[in-house]
Coordinates of N, CA, C and O in Angstrom, one line a residue:
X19 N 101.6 91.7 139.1 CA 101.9 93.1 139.4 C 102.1 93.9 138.1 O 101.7 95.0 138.0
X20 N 102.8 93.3 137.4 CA 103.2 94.2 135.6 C 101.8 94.8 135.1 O 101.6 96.0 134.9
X21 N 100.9 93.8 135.0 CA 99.6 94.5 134.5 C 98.5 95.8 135.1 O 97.8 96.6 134.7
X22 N 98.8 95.4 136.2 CA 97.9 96.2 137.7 C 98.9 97.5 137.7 O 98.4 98.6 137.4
X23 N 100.4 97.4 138.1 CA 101.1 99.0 137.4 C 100.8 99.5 136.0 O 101.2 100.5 135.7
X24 N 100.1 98.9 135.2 CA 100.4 99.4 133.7 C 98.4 100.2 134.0 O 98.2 101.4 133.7
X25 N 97.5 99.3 134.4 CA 96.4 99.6 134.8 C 96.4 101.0 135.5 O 95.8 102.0 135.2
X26 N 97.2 100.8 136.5 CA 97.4 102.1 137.4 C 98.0 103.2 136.9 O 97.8 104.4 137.1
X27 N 98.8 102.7 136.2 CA 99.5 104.4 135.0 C 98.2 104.9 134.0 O 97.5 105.9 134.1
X28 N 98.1 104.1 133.4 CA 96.4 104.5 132.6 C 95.6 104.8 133.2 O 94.9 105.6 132.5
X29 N 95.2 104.8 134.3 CA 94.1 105.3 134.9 C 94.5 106.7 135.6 O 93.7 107.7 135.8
X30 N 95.6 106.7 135.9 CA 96.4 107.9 136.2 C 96.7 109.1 135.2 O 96.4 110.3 135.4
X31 N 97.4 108.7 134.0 CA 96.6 109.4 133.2 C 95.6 109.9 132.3 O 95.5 111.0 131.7
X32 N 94.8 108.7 132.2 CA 93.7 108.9 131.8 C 92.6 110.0 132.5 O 91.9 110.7 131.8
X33 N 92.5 110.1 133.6 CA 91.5 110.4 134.6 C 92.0 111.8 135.2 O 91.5 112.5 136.1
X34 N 93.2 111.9 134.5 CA 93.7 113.3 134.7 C 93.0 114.8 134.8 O 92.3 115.0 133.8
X35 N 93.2 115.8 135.8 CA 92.3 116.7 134.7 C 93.3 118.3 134.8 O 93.4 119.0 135.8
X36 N 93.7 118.5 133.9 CA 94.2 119.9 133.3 C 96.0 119.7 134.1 O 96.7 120.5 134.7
X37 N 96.2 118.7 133.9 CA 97.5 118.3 134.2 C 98.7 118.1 133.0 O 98.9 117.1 132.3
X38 N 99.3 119.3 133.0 CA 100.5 119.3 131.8 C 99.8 120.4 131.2 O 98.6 120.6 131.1
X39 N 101.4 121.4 130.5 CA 101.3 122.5 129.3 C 100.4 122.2 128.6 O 99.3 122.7 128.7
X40 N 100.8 121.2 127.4 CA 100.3 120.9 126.4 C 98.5 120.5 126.9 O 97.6 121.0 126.2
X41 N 98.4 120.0 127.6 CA 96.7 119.5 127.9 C 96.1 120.3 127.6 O 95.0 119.8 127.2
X42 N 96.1 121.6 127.4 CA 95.1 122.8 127.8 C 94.9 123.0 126.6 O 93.7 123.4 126.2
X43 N 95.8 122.8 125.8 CA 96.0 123.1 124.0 C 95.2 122.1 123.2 O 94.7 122.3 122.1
X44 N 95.3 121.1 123.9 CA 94.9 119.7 123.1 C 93.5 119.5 123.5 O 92.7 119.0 122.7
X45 N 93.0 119.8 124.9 CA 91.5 120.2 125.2 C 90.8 121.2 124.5 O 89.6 121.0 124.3
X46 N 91.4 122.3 124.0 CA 90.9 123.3 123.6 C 90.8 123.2 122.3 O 90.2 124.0 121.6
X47 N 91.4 122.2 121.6 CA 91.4 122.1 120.3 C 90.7 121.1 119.9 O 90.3 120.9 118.7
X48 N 90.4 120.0 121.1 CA 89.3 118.8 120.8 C 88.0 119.3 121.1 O 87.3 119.2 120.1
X49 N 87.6 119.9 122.1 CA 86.4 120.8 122.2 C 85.8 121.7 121.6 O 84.5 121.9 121.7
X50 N 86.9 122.6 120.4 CA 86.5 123.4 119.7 C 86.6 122.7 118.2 O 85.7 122.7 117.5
X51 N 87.8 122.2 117.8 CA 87.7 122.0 116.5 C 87.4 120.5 115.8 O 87.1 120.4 114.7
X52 N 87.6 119.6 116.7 CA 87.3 118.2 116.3 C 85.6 117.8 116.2 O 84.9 117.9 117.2
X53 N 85.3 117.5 115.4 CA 84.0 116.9 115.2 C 83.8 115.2 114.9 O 84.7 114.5 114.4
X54 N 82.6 114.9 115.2 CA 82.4 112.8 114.8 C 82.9 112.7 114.0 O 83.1 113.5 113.2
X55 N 83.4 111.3 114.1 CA 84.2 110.9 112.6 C 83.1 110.9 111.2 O 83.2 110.7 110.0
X56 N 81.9 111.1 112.1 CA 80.4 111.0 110.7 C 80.5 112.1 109.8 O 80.3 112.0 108.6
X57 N 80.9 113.2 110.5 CA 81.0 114.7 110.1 C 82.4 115.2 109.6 O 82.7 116.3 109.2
X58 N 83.4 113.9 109.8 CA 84.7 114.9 109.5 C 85.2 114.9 107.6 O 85.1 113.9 106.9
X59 N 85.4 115.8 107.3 CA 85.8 115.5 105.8 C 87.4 116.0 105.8 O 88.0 116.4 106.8
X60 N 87.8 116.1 104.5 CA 89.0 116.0 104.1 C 89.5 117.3 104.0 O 90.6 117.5 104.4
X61 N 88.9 118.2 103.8 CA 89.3 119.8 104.2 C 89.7 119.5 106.2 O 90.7 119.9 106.8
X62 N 88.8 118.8 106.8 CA 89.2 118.9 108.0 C 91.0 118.7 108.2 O 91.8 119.4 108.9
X63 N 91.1 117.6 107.3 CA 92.4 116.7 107.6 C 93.2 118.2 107.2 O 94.0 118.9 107.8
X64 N 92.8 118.2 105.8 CA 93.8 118.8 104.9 C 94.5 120.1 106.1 O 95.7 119.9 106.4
X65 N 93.8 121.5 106.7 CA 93.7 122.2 107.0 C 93.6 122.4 108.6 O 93.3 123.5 109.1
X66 N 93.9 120.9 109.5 CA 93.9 120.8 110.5 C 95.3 121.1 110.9 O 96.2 120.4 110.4
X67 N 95.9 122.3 112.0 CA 96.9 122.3 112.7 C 97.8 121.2 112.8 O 99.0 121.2 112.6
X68 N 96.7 119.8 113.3 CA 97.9 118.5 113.7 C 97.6 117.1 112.6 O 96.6 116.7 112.2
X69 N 98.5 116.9 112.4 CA 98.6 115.6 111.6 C 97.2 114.6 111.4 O 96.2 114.7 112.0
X70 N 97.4 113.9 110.7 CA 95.6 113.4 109.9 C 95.6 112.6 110.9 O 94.5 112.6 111.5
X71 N 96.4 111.9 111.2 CA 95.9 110.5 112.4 C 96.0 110.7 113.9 O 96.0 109.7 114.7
X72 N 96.3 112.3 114.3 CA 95.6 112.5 115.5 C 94.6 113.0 115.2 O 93.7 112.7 116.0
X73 N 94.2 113.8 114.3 CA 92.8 114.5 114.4 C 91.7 113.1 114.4 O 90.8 112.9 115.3
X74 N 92.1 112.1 113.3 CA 91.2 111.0 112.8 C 91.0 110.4 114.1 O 89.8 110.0 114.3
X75 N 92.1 110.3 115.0 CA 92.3 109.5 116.6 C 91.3 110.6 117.7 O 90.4 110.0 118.3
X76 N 91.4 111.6 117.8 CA 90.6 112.5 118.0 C 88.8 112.5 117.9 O 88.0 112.6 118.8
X77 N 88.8 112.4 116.6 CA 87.4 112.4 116.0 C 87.0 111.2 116.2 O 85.9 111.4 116.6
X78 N 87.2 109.8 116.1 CA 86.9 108.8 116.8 C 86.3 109.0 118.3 O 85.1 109.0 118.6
X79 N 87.3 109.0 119.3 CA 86.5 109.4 120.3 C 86.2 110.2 120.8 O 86.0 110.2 122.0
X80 N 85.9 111.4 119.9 CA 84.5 112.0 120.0 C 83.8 111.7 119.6 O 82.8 112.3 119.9
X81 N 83.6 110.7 118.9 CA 82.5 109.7 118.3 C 81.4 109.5 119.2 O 80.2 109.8 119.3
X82 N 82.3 108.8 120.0 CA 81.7 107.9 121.0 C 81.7 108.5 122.2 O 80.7 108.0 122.7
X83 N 82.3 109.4 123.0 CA 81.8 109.9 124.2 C 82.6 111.5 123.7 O 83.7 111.3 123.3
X84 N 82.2 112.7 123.7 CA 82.1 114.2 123.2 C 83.4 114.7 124.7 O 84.3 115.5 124.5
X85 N 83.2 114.1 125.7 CA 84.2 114.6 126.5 C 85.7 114.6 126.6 O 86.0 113.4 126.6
X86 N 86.7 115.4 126.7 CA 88.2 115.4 126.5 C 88.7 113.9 127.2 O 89.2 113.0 126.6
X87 N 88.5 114.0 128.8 CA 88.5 112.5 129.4 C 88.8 111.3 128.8 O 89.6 110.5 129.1
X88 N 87.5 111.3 127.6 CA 87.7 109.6 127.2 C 88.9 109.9 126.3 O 89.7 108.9 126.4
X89 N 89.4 110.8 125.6 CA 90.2 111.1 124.8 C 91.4 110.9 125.2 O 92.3 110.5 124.4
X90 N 91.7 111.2 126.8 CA 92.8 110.5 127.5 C 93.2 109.8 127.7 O 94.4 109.3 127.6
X91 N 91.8 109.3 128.2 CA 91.8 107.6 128.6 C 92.2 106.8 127.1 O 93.0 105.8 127.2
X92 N 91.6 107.2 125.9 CA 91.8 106.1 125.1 C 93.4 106.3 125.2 O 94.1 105.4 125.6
X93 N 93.7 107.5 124.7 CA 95.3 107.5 124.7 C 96.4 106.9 125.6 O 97.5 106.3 125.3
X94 N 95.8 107.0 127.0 CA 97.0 106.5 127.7 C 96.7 105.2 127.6 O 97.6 104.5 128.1
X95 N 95.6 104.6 127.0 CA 95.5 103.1 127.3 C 96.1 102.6 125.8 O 96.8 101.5 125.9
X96 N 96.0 103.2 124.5 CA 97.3 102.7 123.4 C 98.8 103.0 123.8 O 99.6 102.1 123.4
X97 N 99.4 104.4 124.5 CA 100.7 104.2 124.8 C 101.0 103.5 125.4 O 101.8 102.7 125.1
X98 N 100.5 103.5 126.9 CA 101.0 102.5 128.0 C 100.9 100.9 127.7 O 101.9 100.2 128.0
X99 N 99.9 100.5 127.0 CA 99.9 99.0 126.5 C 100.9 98.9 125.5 O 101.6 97.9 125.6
X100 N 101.1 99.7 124.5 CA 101.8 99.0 123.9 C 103.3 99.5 124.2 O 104.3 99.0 123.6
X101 N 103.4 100.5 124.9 CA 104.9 100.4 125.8 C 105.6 99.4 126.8 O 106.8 99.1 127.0
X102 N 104.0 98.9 127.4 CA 104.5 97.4 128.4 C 104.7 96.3 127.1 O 105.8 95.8 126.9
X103 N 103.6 96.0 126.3 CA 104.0 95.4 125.7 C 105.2 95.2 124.5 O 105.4 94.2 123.9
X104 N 105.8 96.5 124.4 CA 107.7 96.2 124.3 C 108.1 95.7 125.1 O 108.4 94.6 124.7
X105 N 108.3 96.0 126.3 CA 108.9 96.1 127.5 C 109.0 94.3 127.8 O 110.1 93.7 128.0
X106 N 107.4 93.8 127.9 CA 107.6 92.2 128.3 C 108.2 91.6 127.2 O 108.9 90.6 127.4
X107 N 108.1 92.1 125.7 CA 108.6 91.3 124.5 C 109.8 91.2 124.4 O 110.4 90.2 124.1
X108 N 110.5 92.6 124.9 CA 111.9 92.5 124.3 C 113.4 93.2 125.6 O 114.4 93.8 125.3
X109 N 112.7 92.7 127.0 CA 113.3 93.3 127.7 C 113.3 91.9 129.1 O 112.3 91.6 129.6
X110 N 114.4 91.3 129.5 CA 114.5 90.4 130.3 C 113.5 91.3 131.9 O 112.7 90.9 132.8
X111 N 114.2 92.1 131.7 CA 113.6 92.8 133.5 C 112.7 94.0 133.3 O 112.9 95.2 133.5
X112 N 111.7 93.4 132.9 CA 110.5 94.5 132.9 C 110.2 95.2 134.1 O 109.9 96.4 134.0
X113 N 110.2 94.7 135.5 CA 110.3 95.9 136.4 C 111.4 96.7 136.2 O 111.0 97.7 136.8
X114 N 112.5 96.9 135.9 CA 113.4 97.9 135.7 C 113.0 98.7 134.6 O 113.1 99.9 134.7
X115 N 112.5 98.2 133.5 CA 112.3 98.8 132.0 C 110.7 99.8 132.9 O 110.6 101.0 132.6
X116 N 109.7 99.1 133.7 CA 108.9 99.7 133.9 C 109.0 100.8 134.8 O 108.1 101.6 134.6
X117 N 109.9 101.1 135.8 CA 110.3 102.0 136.6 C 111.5 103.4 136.0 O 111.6 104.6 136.3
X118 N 111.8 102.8 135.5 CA 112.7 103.7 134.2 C 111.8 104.6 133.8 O 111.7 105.8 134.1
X119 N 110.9 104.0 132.8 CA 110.1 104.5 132.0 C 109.2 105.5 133.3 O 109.3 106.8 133.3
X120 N 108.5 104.9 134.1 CA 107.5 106.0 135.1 C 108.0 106.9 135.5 O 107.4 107.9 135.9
X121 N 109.3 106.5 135.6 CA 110.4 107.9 136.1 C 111.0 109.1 135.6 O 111.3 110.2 136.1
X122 N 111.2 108.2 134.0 CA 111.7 109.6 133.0 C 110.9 109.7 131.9 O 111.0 110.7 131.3
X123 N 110.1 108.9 131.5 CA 109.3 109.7 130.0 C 107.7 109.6 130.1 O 106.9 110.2 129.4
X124 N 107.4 108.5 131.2 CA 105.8 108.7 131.5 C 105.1 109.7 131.5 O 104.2 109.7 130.7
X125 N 105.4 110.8 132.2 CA 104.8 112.2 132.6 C 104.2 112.8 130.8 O 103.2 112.9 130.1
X126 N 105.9 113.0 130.9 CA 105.9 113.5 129.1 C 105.3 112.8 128.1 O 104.8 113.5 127.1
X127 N 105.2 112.0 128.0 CA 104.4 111.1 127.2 C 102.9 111.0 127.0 O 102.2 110.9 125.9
X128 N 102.5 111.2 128.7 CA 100.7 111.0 128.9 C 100.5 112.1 128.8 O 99.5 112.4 128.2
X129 N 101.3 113.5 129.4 CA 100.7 114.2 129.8 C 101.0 115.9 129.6 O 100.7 117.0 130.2
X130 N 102.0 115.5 128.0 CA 102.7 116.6 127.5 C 102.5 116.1 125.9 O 101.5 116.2 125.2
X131 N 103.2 115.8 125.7 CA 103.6 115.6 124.2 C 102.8 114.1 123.8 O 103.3 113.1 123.4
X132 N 101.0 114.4 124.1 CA 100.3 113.2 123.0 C 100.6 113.0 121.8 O 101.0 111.9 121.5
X133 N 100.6 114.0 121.0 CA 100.9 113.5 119.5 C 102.2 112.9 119.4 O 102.1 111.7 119.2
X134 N 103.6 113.3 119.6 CA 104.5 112.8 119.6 C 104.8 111.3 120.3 O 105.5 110.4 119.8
X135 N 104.0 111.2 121.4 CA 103.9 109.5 121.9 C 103.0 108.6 121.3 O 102.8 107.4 121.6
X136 N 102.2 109.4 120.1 CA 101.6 108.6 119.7 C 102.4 108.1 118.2 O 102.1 107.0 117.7
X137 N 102.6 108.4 118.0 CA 104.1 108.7 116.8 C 105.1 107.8 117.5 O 106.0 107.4 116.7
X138 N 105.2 107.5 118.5 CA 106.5 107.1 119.2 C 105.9 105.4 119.1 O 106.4 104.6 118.3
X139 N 104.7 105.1 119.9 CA 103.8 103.6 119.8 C 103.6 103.5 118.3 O 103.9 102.3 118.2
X140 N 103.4 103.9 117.0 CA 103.5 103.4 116.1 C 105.0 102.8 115.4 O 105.2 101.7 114.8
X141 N 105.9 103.6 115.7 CA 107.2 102.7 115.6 C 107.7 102.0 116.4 O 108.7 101.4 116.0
X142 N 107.5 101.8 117.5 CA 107.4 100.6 118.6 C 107.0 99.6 117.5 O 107.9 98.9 117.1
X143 N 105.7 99.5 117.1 CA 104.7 98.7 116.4 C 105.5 98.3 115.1 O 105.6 97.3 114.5
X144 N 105.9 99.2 114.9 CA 106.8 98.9 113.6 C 108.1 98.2 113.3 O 108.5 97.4 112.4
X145 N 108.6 98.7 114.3 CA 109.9 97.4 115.3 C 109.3 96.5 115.1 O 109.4 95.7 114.1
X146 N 108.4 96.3 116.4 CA 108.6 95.3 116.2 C 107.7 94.1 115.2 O 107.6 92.9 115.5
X147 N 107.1 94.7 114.0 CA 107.0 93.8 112.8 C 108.0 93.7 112.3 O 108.3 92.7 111.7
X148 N 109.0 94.9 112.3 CA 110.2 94.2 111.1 C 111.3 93.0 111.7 O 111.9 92.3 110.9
X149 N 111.5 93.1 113.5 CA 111.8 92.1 114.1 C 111.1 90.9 113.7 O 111.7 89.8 114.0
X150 N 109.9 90.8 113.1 CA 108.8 89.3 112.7 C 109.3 89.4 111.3 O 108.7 88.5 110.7
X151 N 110.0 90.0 110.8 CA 110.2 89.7 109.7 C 109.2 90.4 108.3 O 109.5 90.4 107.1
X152 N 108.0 90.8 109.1 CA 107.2 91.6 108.2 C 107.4 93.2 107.8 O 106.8 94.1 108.3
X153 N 108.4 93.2 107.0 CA 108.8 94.9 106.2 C 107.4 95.2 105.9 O 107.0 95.9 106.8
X154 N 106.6 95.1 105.1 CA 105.6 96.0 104.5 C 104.8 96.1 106.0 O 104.0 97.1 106.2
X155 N 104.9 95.4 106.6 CA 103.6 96.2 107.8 C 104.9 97.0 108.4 O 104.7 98.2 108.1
X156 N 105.9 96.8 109.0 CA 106.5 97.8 109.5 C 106.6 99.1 108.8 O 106.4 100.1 109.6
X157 N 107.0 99.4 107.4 CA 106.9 99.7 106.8 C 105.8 101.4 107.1 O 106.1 102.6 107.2
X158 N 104.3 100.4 107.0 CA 103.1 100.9 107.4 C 103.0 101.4 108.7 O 102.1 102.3 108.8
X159 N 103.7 101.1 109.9 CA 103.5 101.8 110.8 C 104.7 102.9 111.0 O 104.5 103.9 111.6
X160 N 105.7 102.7 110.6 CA 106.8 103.2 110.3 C 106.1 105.0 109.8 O 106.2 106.1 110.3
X161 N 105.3 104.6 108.3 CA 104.6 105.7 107.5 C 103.3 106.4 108.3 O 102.7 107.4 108.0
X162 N 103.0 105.5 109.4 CA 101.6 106.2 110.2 C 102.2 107.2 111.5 O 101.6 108.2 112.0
X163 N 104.0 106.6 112.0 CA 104.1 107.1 113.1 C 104.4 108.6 112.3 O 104.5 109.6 113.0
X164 N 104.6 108.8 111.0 CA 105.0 109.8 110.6 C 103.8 111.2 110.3 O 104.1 112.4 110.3
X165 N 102.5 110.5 110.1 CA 101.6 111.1 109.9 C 100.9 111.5 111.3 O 99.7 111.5 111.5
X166 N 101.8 111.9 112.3 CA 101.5 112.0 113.9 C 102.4 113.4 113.5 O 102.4 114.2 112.6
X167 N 103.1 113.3 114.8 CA 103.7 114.8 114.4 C 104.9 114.3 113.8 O 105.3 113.2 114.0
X168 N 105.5 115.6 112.8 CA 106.6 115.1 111.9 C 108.0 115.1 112.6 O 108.9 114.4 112.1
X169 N 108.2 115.8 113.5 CA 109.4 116.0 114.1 C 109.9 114.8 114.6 O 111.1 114.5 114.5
X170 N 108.9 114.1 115.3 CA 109.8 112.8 116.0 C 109.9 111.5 114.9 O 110.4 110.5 115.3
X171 N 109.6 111.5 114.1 CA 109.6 110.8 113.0 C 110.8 110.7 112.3 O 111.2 109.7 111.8
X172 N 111.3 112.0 112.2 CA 112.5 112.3 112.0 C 113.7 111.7 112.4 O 114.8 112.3 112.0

């Protein structure tokens, strides 16, 4: 059942369409200003409104399919996995941690504040390397969730 709810949140928001404030902002700005990762250069990064590793996250999948959709879908399918995969690692009662979570910060996460949850799954990530004992990769994700938006970094 853990997996098939985590399936069903991703697909949920993945498959979403013009659902949440922020969506409209983040469509309109993938549509208009993001181009293939073949075509993006460094004025892009330099001079882009949002941080280098959402535009870079961005421009990837527009790579590969030009529609905002897959753009969702990739996203909810890195937050949601690697939020269950906290959840099974470091939490005895994953259906509580999973019900919590669908209740209070799912919405906001898939379907408001992408950049910020994506900033949030790199220090997840980063936890839990320094929990393995690996500082310099934590380290590294620690400095990627920062290159997301700066505020939650903070």
């Amino acid at each position: 059942w853990y997996y098939f709810i985590m399936v069903v949140l991703i697909c949920i928001a993945g498959f979403r369409y013009n659902l949440g404030i922020d969506t409209f902002r983040y469509q309109k700005y993938y549509e208009t200003s993001i181009t293939p990762i073949y075509d993006l250069t460094l004025s892009d990064l330099e001079y882009s409104r949002y941080q280098p590793l959402y535009v870079i996250l961005c421009s990837l999948c527009k790579t590969v399919v030009s529609d905002f959709w897959f753009f969702q879908l990739i996203h909810a399918a890195l937050v949601n996995s690697v939020i269950f995969y906290f959840f099974k690692k470091y939490t005895k009662y994953v259906f509580v941690a999973v019900c919590l979570y669908s209740l209070s910060i799912y919405l906001g996460y898939n379907m408001e504040t992408m950049r910020a949850s994506c900033a949030v799954v790199m220090m997840l990530l980063g936890y839990d390397q320094f929990k393995e004992g690996r500082k310099i990769l934590s380290l590294l994700f620690f400095i990627a969730s920062y290159l997301f938006p700066l505020l939650v970094s903070l």
